[in-house]
Amino acid sequence: MARARFAHTHHPPHERRQNLNTFVRALKRCAAAGAVILAAAGLQPASASAASAATPPVVGGTRAAQGEFPFMVRLSMGCGGSLLTQQIVLTAAHCVGASGNNTSITATAGAVDLQSSSAIKVRSTKVLRAPGYNGNGKDWALVKLAQPVNLPTLDIAETTAYNSGTFTVAGWGAAREGGSQQRYLLKAQVPFVSDASCKQSYPSLIAGEEICAGFPQGGVDTCQGDSGGPMFRRDDAGAWIQVGIVSWGQGCARPNYPGVYTEVSTFAAAIKSAAATL
């Protein structure tokens, strides 16, 4: 079934809704229900041992090199994120609670290995969730950190010019549907899927607010635990630019069920305006 792609230990209020479409979205890619993955569905044997289930192999994705994506952030509730500025993390709205002061989140940055002694850990001070967010679309949020981290940031797309082609996704989510989250950052590439094609899989898709990516045959995808992380590509100058935020999907890496991402360009002005208030 579809689920959110983050790793809360409890379900936010919107996940309790009974409406099927809302329920499908609300389960997004959280690690409570599973874990955001870079997965190759079907390559994990059904008879996998308990040991391999506890420490699943990297399937579909590959390990990112140290420093390859320095803007990547891991949030302690089990979500990903990106450094919009050196003191503000861009993530998914379904990963966080209501807007306001919040010191409960720890951001880990600067290391592909979450257990590295060189990883930078900073507490949050505030959360700003997208105005009007109710579980359907508008799946973005900002987390302000207690102090800046001296790492490169990831610019966001302000037009639809980069909403096509092949995208890169990265995260510490599971490496297979229902698997454990990862110690090391994984990366993979996924192709753009048109709104028309994506709506055949997800009739509730909100065109203009959401963008889809994945292979028709499945095999590579984000999964639970990857929620809030960026989907990005190179811009015309060769720099990374963020075009999506990991949001939701049906299972992980299933054929004909691409990943659904928040369309960043739609909300770029609102995101930057909100960041300025923090």
PDB file of C-alpha atoms in Angstrom:
ATOM      1  CA  MET A   1       0.000   0.000   0.000  1.00  0.00           C
ATOM      2  CA  ALA A   2       1.062   3.573  -0.376  1.00  0.00           C
ATOM      3  CA  ARG A   3       2.729   5.209   2.550  1.00  0.00           C
ATOM      4  CA  ALA A   4       4.604   8.263   3.610  1.00  0.00           C
ATOM      5  CA  ARG A   5       8.325   8.101   3.258  1.00  0.00           C
ATOM      6  CA  PHE A   6       9.470   9.126   6.714  1.00  0.00           C
ATOM      7  CA  ALA A   7      10.337   7.440   9.997  1.00  0.00           C
ATOM      8  CA  HIS A   8       8.174   8.822  12.763  1.00  0.00           C
ATOM      9  CA  THR A   9       7.389   6.590  15.723  1.00  0.00           C
ATOM     10  CA  HIS A  10       3.829   7.945  15.697  1.00  0.00           C
ATOM     11  CA  HIS A  11       1.392   8.912  12.992  1.00  0.00           C
ATOM     12  CA  PRO A  12       0.565  12.594  12.511  1.00  0.00           C
ATOM     13  CA  PRO A  13      -3.130  13.504  12.818  1.00  0.00           C
ATOM     14  CA  HIS A  14      -3.752  13.585   9.082  1.00  0.00           C
ATOM     15  CA  GLU A  15      -2.812   9.897   8.843  1.00  0.00           C
ATOM     16  CA  ARG A  16      -5.954   9.010  10.802  1.00  0.00           C
ATOM     17  CA  ARG A  17      -8.279  10.211   8.036  1.00  0.00           C
ATOM     18  CA  GLN A  18     -10.604   7.634   6.512  1.00  0.00           C
ATOM     19  CA  ASN A  19     -10.820   9.063   3.006  1.00  0.00           C
ATOM     20  CA  LEU A  20      -8.898   6.646   0.787  1.00  0.00           C
ATOM     21  CA  ASN A  21      -7.074   9.218  -1.319  1.00  0.00           C
ATOM     22  CA  THR A  22      -6.057  11.162   1.755  1.00  0.00           C
ATOM     23  CA  PHE A  23      -5.020   7.933   3.461  1.00  0.00           C
ATOM     24  CA  VAL A  24      -2.860   6.955   0.499  1.00  0.00           C
ATOM     25  CA  ARG A  25      -1.119  10.312   0.618  1.00  0.00           C
ATOM     26  CA  ALA A  26      -0.877  10.500   4.385  1.00  0.00           C
ATOM     27  CA  LEU A  27       1.069   7.255   4.528  1.00  0.00           C
ATOM     28  CA  LYS A  28       3.726   8.900   2.355  1.00  0.00           C
ATOM     29  CA  ARG A  29       7.275   7.721   2.639  1.00  0.00           C
ATOM     30  CA  CYS A  30       7.817   7.511   6.398  1.00  0.00           C
ATOM     31  CA  ALA A  31       9.966   5.003   8.137  1.00  0.00           C
ATOM     32  CA  ALA A  32       7.284   4.186  10.644  1.00  0.00           C
ATOM     33  CA  ALA A  33       5.493   2.294   7.909  1.00  0.00           C
ATOM     34  CA  GLY A  34       8.730   1.249   6.225  1.00  0.00           C
ATOM     35  CA  ALA A  35      11.726   3.286   5.104  1.00  0.00           C
ATOM     36  CA  VAL A  36      12.533   5.569   2.127  1.00  0.00           C
ATOM     37  CA  ILE A  37      14.644   3.454  -0.100  1.00  0.00           C
ATOM     38  CA  LEU A  38      16.691   3.389  -3.220  1.00  0.00           C
ATOM     39  CA  ALA A  39      15.330  -0.015  -4.114  1.00  0.00           C
ATOM     40  CA  ALA A  40      15.323  -2.532  -6.904  1.00  0.00           C
ATOM     41  CA  ALA A  41      12.061  -4.306  -6.268  1.00  0.00           C
ATOM     42  CA  GLY A  42      12.080  -8.020  -6.896  1.00  0.00           C
ATOM     43  CA  LEU A  43      15.829  -8.434  -6.490  1.00  0.00           C
ATOM     44  CA  GLN A  44      15.539  -9.132  -2.765  1.00  0.00           C
ATOM     45  CA  PRO A  45      14.802 -12.884  -2.472  1.00  0.00           C
ATOM     46  CA  ALA A  46      11.489 -13.712  -0.822  1.00  0.00           C
ATOM     47  CA  SER A  47      13.364 -16.218   1.324  1.00  0.00           C
ATOM     48  CA  ALA A  48      15.822 -13.647   2.655  1.00  0.00           C
ATOM     49  CA  SER A  49      17.105 -14.570   6.084  1.00  0.00           C
ATOM     50  CA  ALA A  50      16.345 -12.608   9.240  1.00  0.00           C
ATOM     51  CA  ALA A  51      19.902 -11.342   9.222  1.00  0.00           C
ATOM     52  CA  SER A  52      19.645  -9.983   5.687  1.00  0.00           C
ATOM     53  CA  ALA A  53      16.275  -8.438   6.517  1.00  0.00           C
ATOM     54  CA  ALA A  54      17.810  -6.638   9.477  1.00  0.00           C
ATOM     55  CA  THR A  55      20.692  -5.388   7.342  1.00  0.00           C
ATOM     56  CA  PRO A  56      19.347  -5.340   3.795  1.00  0.00           C
ATOM     57  CA  PRO A  57      21.760  -5.147   0.887  1.00  0.00           C
ATOM     58  CA  VAL A  58      22.021  -1.948  -1.125  1.00  0.00           C
ATOM     59  CA  VAL A  59      19.677  -2.687  -4.021  1.00  0.00           C
ATOM     60  CA  GLY A  60      19.151  -0.328  -6.927  1.00  0.00           C
ATOM     61  CA  GLY A  61      21.025   2.513  -5.309  1.00  0.00           C
ATOM     62  CA  THR A  62      24.741   2.847  -4.646  1.00  0.00           C
ATOM     63  CA  ARG A  63      26.654   4.494  -1.835  1.00  0.00           C
ATOM     64  CA  ALA A  64      27.350   8.180  -2.243  1.00  0.00           C
ATOM     65  CA  ALA A  65      30.951   9.293  -1.825  1.00  0.00           C
ATOM     66  CA  GLN A  66      31.886  11.499   1.105  1.00  0.00           C
ATOM     67  CA  GLY A  67      31.322  15.109   0.047  1.00  0.00           C
ATOM     68  CA  GLU A  68      29.419  14.163  -3.123  1.00  0.00           C
ATOM     69  CA  PHE A  69      26.158  15.760  -1.921  1.00  0.00           C
ATOM     70  CA  PRO A  70      27.272  18.022   0.941  1.00  0.00           C
ATOM     71  CA  PHE A  71      23.839  19.658   1.173  1.00  0.00           C
ATOM     72  CA  MET A  72      22.148  16.431   2.350  1.00  0.00           C
ATOM     73  CA  VAL A  73      20.728  16.402   5.885  1.00  0.00           C
ATOM     74  CA  ARG A  74      19.294  13.638   8.039  1.00  0.00           C
ATOM     75  CA  LEU A  75      16.593  14.648  10.532  1.00  0.00           C
ATOM     76  CA  SER A  76      16.115  12.738  13.770  1.00  0.00           C
ATOM     77  CA  MET A  77      12.424  11.907  13.219  1.00  0.00           C
ATOM     78  CA  GLY A  78      13.536   9.734  10.304  1.00  0.00           C
ATOM     79  CA  CYS A  79      13.333  12.132   7.369  1.00  0.00           C
ATOM     80  CA  GLY A  80      15.791  13.613   4.926  1.00  0.00           C
ATOM     81  CA  GLY A  81      16.275  17.226   3.970  1.00  0.00           C
ATOM     82  CA  SER A  82      18.532  19.651   2.148  1.00  0.00           C
ATOM     83  CA  LEU A  83      20.328  22.809   3.187  1.00  0.00           C
ATOM     84  CA  LEU A  84      18.344  25.672   1.691  1.00  0.00           C
ATOM     85  CA  THR A  85      20.676  27.992   3.604  1.00  0.00           C
ATOM     86  CA  GLN A  86      23.403  27.119   6.070  1.00  0.00           C
ATOM     87  CA  GLN A  87      20.852  27.484   8.876  1.00  0.00           C
ATOM     88  CA  ILE A  88      17.594  26.322   7.250  1.00  0.00           C
ATOM     89  CA  VAL A  89      16.706  22.798   6.139  1.00  0.00           C
ATOM     90  CA  LEU A  90      14.063  22.207   3.462  1.00  0.00           C
ATOM     91  CA  THR A  91      12.053  19.032   4.099  1.00  0.00           C
ATOM     92  CA  ALA A  92       8.512  17.639   3.762  1.00  0.00           C
ATOM     93  CA  ALA A  93       5.525  19.014   5.667  1.00  0.00           C
ATOM     94  CA  HIS A  94       4.407  15.512   6.641  1.00  0.00           C
ATOM     95  CA  CYS A  95       7.692  15.057   8.501  1.00  0.00           C
ATOM     96  CA  VAL A  96       7.059  17.834  11.016  1.00  0.00           C
ATOM     97  CA  GLY A  97       4.378  19.132  13.350  1.00  0.00           C
ATOM     98  CA  ALA A  98       2.773  22.544  13.420  1.00  0.00           C
ATOM     99  CA  SER A  99       4.708  25.730  12.800  1.00  0.00           C
ATOM    100  CA  GLY A 100       6.372  27.341  15.792  1.00  0.00           C
ATOM    101  CA  ASN A 101       9.268  26.968  18.197  1.00  0.00           C
ATOM    102  CA  ASN A 102      10.646  23.435  18.116  1.00  0.00           C
ATOM    103  CA  THR A 103      13.858  22.195  19.738  1.00  0.00           C
ATOM    104  CA  SER A 104      13.077  18.480  19.404  1.00  0.00           C
ATOM    105  CA  ILE A 105      14.748  17.826  16.041  1.00  0.00           C
ATOM    106  CA  THR A 106      18.416  17.012  15.555  1.00  0.00           C
ATOM    107  CA  ALA A 107      19.913  17.538  12.110  1.00  0.00           C
ATOM    108  CA  THR A 108      22.922  15.459  11.072  1.00  0.00           C
ATOM    109  CA  ALA A 109      25.031  16.805   8.201  1.00  0.00           C
ATOM    110  CA  GLY A 110      28.485  16.680   6.705  1.00  0.00           C
ATOM    111  CA  ALA A 111      28.891  12.899   6.561  1.00  0.00           C
ATOM    112  CA  VAL A 112      27.520  10.070   4.423  1.00  0.00           C
ATOM    113  CA  ASP A 113      28.016   7.737   7.410  1.00  0.00           C
ATOM    114  CA  LEU A 114      25.496   8.660  10.106  1.00  0.00           C
ATOM    115  CA  GLN A 115      27.802   7.113  12.715  1.00  0.00           C
ATOM    116  CA  SER A 116      30.862   9.096  11.625  1.00  0.00           C
ATOM    117  CA  SER A 117      32.660  11.014  14.353  1.00  0.00           C
ATOM    118  CA  SER A 118      32.980  13.916  11.915  1.00  0.00           C
ATOM    119  CA  ALA A 119      29.203  14.248  11.404  1.00  0.00           C
ATOM    120  CA  ILE A 120      27.820  17.664  12.357  1.00  0.00           C
ATOM    121  CA  LYS A 121      24.808  17.537  14.699  1.00  0.00           C
ATOM    122  CA  VAL A 122      22.684  20.646  15.310  1.00  0.00           C
ATOM    123  CA  ARG A 123      19.398  21.046  17.159  1.00  0.00           C
ATOM    124  CA  SER A 124      16.382  22.803  15.669  1.00  0.00           C
ATOM    125  CA  THR A 125      14.908  26.018  17.012  1.00  0.00           C
ATOM    126  CA  LYS A 126      11.824  26.528  14.813  1.00  0.00           C
ATOM    127  CA  VAL A 127       9.647  24.736  12.290  1.00  0.00           C
ATOM    128  CA  LEU A 128       7.612  26.378   9.539  1.00  0.00           C
ATOM    129  CA  ARG A 129       5.171  24.051   7.803  1.00  0.00           C
ATOM    130  CA  ALA A 130       3.627  25.057   4.466  1.00  0.00           C
ATOM    131  CA  PRO A 131       0.611  27.311   5.065  1.00  0.00           C
ATOM    132  CA  GLY A 132      -2.584  25.444   4.270  1.00  0.00           C
ATOM    133  CA  TYR A 133      -0.991  21.997   4.434  1.00  0.00           C
ATOM    134  CA  ASN A 134      -3.636  19.331   5.165  1.00  0.00           C
ATOM    135  CA  GLY A 135      -2.091  16.119   3.880  1.00  0.00           C
ATOM    136  CA  ASN A 136      -2.902  16.753   0.212  1.00  0.00           C
ATOM    137  CA  GLY A 137      -0.175  18.607  -1.685  1.00  0.00           C
ATOM    138  CA  LYS A 138       1.839  21.549  -0.335  1.00  0.00           C
ATOM    139  CA  ASP A 139       4.207  18.998   1.165  1.00  0.00           C
ATOM    140  CA  TRP A 140       7.113  21.249   2.167  1.00  0.00           C
ATOM    141  CA  ALA A 141       8.445  22.632   5.420  1.00  0.00           C
ATOM    142  CA  LEU A 142      11.447  24.478   6.828  1.00  0.00           C
ATOM    143  CA  VAL A 143      13.492  23.644   9.923  1.00  0.00           C
ATOM    144  CA  LYS A 144      15.660  26.398  11.390  1.00  0.00           C
ATOM    145  CA  LEU A 145      18.865  25.242  13.076  1.00  0.00           C
ATOM    146  CA  ALA A 146      20.358  26.638  16.276  1.00  0.00           C
ATOM    147  CA  GLN A 147      23.465  27.700  14.375  1.00  0.00           C
ATOM    148  CA  PRO A 148      24.703  27.681  10.783  1.00  0.00           C
ATOM    149  CA  VAL A 149      26.643  24.724   9.422  1.00  0.00           C
ATOM    150  CA  ASN A 150      29.585  25.496   7.168  1.00  0.00           C
ATOM    151  CA  LEU A 151      28.496  23.375   4.217  1.00  0.00           C
ATOM    152  CA  PRO A 152      27.361  24.060   0.638  1.00  0.00           C
ATOM    153  CA  THR A 153      23.646  24.681   0.121  1.00  0.00           C
ATOM    154  CA  LEU A 154      21.283  23.404  -2.583  1.00  0.00           C
ATOM    155  CA  ASP A 155      19.502  26.009  -4.693  1.00  0.00           C
ATOM    156  CA  ILE A 156      15.859  25.406  -5.591  1.00  0.00           C
ATOM    157  CA  ALA A 157      14.282  25.604  -9.038  1.00  0.00           C
ATOM    158  CA  GLU A 158      12.148  28.714  -9.494  1.00  0.00           C
ATOM    159  CA  THR A 159      10.725  27.753 -12.901  1.00  0.00           C
ATOM    160  CA  THR A 160       9.675  24.502 -14.560  1.00  0.00           C
ATOM    161  CA  ALA A 161      12.719  24.598 -16.868  1.00  0.00           C
ATOM    162  CA  TYR A 162      14.367  21.690 -15.050  1.00  0.00           C
ATOM    163  CA  ASN A 163      11.237  19.583 -14.455  1.00  0.00           C
ATOM    164  CA  SER A 164      12.277  16.944 -16.986  1.00  0.00           C
ATOM    165  CA  GLY A 165      15.090  14.596 -17.871  1.00  0.00           C
ATOM    166  CA  THR A 166      16.873  12.399 -15.343  1.00  0.00           C
ATOM    167  CA  PHE A 167      16.978  13.251 -11.652  1.00  0.00           C
ATOM    168  CA  THR A 168      19.195  12.191  -8.782  1.00  0.00           C
ATOM    169  CA  VAL A 169      17.677  11.102  -5.475  1.00  0.00           C
ATOM    170  CA  ALA A 170      19.564  10.366  -2.268  1.00  0.00           C
ATOM    171  CA  GLY A 171      18.694   9.306   1.251  1.00  0.00           C
ATOM    172  CA  TRP A 172      19.296   7.087   4.238  1.00  0.00           C
ATOM    173  CA  GLY A 173      15.998   5.237   3.821  1.00  0.00           C
ATOM    174  CA  ALA A 174      15.522   1.507   3.366  1.00  0.00           C
ATOM    175  CA  ALA A 175      17.164  -0.372   0.507  1.00  0.00           C
ATOM    176  CA  ARG A 176      14.034  -2.440  -0.147  1.00  0.00           C
ATOM    177  CA  GLU A 177      10.334  -2.106   0.577  1.00  0.00           C
ATOM    178  CA  GLY A 178       9.733  -2.703   4.278  1.00  0.00           C
ATOM    179  CA  GLY A 179      13.466  -2.826   4.995  1.00  0.00           C
ATOM    180  CA  SER A 180      15.644  -1.110   7.548  1.00  0.00           C
ATOM    181  CA  GLN A 181      16.973   2.370   7.118  1.00  0.00           C
ATOM    182  CA  GLN A 182      20.577   2.756   6.101  1.00  0.00           C
ATOM    183  CA  ARG A 183      23.707   3.867   7.918  1.00  0.00           C
ATOM    184  CA  TYR A 184      25.274   5.142   4.681  1.00  0.00           C
ATOM    185  CA  LEU A 185      23.795   7.617   2.213  1.00  0.00           C
ATOM    186  CA  LEU A 186      22.528   5.958  -0.966  1.00  0.00           C
ATOM    187  CA  LYS A 187      21.997   7.572  -4.347  1.00  0.00           C
ATOM    188  CA  ALA A 188      20.204   6.655  -7.560  1.00  0.00           C
ATOM    189  CA  GLN A 189      18.882   8.170 -10.760  1.00  0.00           C
ATOM    190  CA  VAL A 190      15.243   8.200 -11.854  1.00  0.00           C
ATOM    191  CA  PRO A 191      13.612   9.560 -15.026  1.00  0.00           C
ATOM    192  CA  PHE A 192      10.813  12.129 -15.186  1.00  0.00           C
ATOM    193  CA  VAL A 193       7.270  10.784 -15.550  1.00  0.00           C
ATOM    194  CA  SER A 194       4.663  13.071 -17.124  1.00  0.00           C
ATOM    195  CA  ASP A 195       1.599  14.141 -15.152  1.00  0.00           C
ATOM    196  CA  ALA A 196      -0.651  12.342 -17.633  1.00  0.00           C
ATOM    197  CA  SER A 197       1.216   9.079 -17.212  1.00  0.00           C
ATOM    198  CA  CYS A 198       1.504   9.464 -13.443  1.00  0.00           C
ATOM    199  CA  LYS A 199      -2.229  10.099 -13.103  1.00  0.00           C
ATOM    200  CA  GLN A 200      -2.874   6.650 -14.562  1.00  0.00           C
ATOM    201  CA  SER A 201      -1.187   5.242 -11.471  1.00  0.00           C
ATOM    202  CA  TYR A 202      -2.315   7.942  -9.049  1.00  0.00           C
ATOM    203  CA  PRO A 203      -5.660   9.553 -10.020  1.00  0.00           C
ATOM    204  CA  SER A 204      -5.366  11.819  -6.956  1.00  0.00           C
ATOM    205  CA  LEU A 205      -2.105  13.361  -8.178  1.00  0.00           C
ATOM    206  CA  ILE A 206      -2.197  17.153  -7.874  1.00  0.00           C
ATOM    207  CA  ALA A 207      -0.716  18.317 -11.163  1.00  0.00           C
ATOM    208  CA  GLY A 208       1.238  21.527 -10.721  1.00  0.00           C
ATOM    209  CA  GLU A 209       2.008  20.751  -7.073  1.00  0.00           C
ATOM    210  CA  GLU A 210       3.500  17.284  -7.508  1.00  0.00           C
ATOM    211  CA  ILE A 211       6.007  15.782  -9.924  1.00  0.00           C
ATOM    212  CA  CYS A 212       6.650  12.093 -10.557  1.00  0.00           C
ATOM    213  CA  ALA A 213       9.796  10.121 -11.367  1.00  0.00           C
ATOM    214  CA  GLY A 214      10.594   6.448 -11.792  1.00  0.00           C
ATOM    215  CA  PHE A 215      10.986   3.589 -14.258  1.00  0.00           C
ATOM    216  CA  PRO A 216       7.915   1.862 -15.776  1.00  0.00           C
ATOM    217  CA  GLN A 217       9.402  -1.478 -14.757  1.00  0.00           C
ATOM    218  CA  GLY A 218      10.126  -0.225 -11.236  1.00  0.00           C
ATOM    219  CA  GLY A 219      13.391  -1.300  -9.649  1.00  0.00           C
ATOM    220  CA  VAL A 220      14.717   2.076  -8.488  1.00  0.00           C
ATOM    221  CA  ASP A 221      12.911   4.433  -6.164  1.00  0.00           C
ATOM    222  CA  THR A 222      12.886   6.316  -2.906  1.00  0.00           C
ATOM    223  CA  CYS A 223      11.115   4.618  -0.009  1.00  0.00           C
ATOM    224  CA  GLN A 224      10.212   5.028   3.674  1.00  0.00           C
ATOM    225  CA  GLY A 225      12.863   7.031   5.484  1.00  0.00           C
ATOM    226  CA  ASP A 226      13.656   9.203   2.449  1.00  0.00           C
ATOM    227  CA  SER A 227      10.761  11.637   2.960  1.00  0.00           C
ATOM    228  CA  GLY A 228      11.777  15.267   2.826  1.00  0.00           C
ATOM    229  CA  GLY A 229      14.965  14.575   0.918  1.00  0.00           C
ATOM    230  CA  PRO A 230      15.707  16.331  -2.361  1.00  0.00           C
ATOM    231  CA  MET A 231      15.274  15.221  -5.951  1.00  0.00           C
ATOM    232  CA  PHE A 232      17.766  17.211  -7.988  1.00  0.00           C
ATOM    233  CA  ARG A 233      19.621  17.534 -11.303  1.00  0.00           C
ATOM    234  CA  ARG A 234      22.212  19.743 -12.964  1.00  0.00           C
ATOM    235  CA  ASP A 235      21.170  23.183 -14.159  1.00  0.00           C
ATOM    236  CA  ASP A 236      22.454  24.851 -17.339  1.00  0.00           C
ATOM    237  CA  ALA A 237      25.580  25.983 -15.503  1.00  0.00           C
ATOM    238  CA  GLY A 238      26.309  22.466 -14.257  1.00  0.00           C
ATOM    239  CA  ALA A 239      25.329  23.155 -10.642  1.00  0.00           C
ATOM    240  CA  TRP A 240      22.927  20.985  -8.664  1.00  0.00           C
ATOM    241  CA  ILE A 241      19.393  22.362  -8.416  1.00  0.00           C
ATOM    242  CA  GLN A 242      16.494  20.895  -6.441  1.00  0.00           C
ATOM    243  CA  VAL A 243      13.290  20.168  -8.370  1.00  0.00           C
ATOM    244  CA  GLY A 244      11.449  17.892  -5.937  1.00  0.00           C
ATOM    245  CA  ILE A 245      10.970  16.832  -2.311  1.00  0.00           C
ATOM    246  CA  VAL A 246      10.374  13.145  -1.543  1.00  0.00           C
ATOM    247  CA  SER A 247       6.691  12.911  -0.626  1.00  0.00           C
ATOM    248  CA  TRP A 248       4.770   9.663  -1.216  1.00  0.00           C
ATOM    249  CA  GLY A 249       4.219   6.613  -3.362  1.00  0.00           C
ATOM    250  CA  GLN A 250       2.657   3.167  -3.657  1.00  0.00           C
ATOM    251  CA  GLY A 251       5.066   0.707  -2.112  1.00  0.00           C
ATOM    252  CA  CYS A 252       8.695   1.104  -3.159  1.00  0.00           C
ATOM    253  CA  ALA A 253      10.068   0.602  -6.666  1.00  0.00           C
ATOM    254  CA  ARG A 254       6.950  -1.228  -7.837  1.00  0.00           C
ATOM    255  CA  PRO A 255       6.279  -1.396 -11.601  1.00  0.00           C
ATOM    256  CA  ASN A 256       3.984   1.386 -12.847  1.00  0.00           C
ATOM    257  CA  TYR A 257       4.065   3.182  -9.478  1.00  0.00           C
ATOM    258  CA  PRO A 258       6.631   5.989  -9.665  1.00  0.00           C
ATOM    259  CA  GLY A 259       7.654   8.096  -6.699  1.00  0.00           C
ATOM    260  CA  VAL A 260       5.700  11.305  -6.104  1.00  0.00           C
ATOM    261  CA  TYR A 261       7.600  14.460  -5.176  1.00  0.00           C
ATOM    262  CA  THR A 262       6.594  17.975  -4.194  1.00  0.00           C
ATOM    263  CA  GLU A 263       7.126  20.200  -7.252  1.00  0.00           C
ATOM    264  CA  VAL A 264       9.572  22.720  -5.820  1.00  0.00           C
ATOM    265  CA  SER A 265       9.257  25.354  -8.568  1.00  0.00           C
ATOM    266  CA  THR A 266       5.558  25.777  -7.740  1.00  0.00           C
ATOM    267  CA  PHE A 267       6.406  26.754  -4.174  1.00  0.00           C
ATOM    268  CA  ALA A 268       9.815  28.383  -4.669  1.00  0.00           C
ATOM    269  CA  ALA A 269       8.608  31.930  -4.000  1.00  0.00           C
ATOM    270  CA  ALA A 270       6.681  30.828  -0.899  1.00  0.00           C
ATOM    271  CA  ILE A 271       9.625  28.802   0.357  1.00  0.00           C
ATOM    272  CA  LYS A 272      12.058  31.689  -0.010  1.00  0.00           C
ATOM    273  CA  SER A 273       9.626  34.136   1.527  1.00  0.00           C
ATOM    274  CA  ALA A 274       9.041  31.813   4.487  1.00  0.00           C
ATOM    275  CA  ALA A 275      12.779  31.284   4.929  1.00  0.00           C
ATOM    276  CA  ALA A 276      13.255  35.049   5.152  1.00  0.00           C
ATOM    277  CA  THR A 277      10.844  35.183   8.108  1.00  0.00           C
ATOM    278  CA  LEU A 278      12.908  32.632  10.021  1.00  0.00           C
TER     279      LEU A 278
END
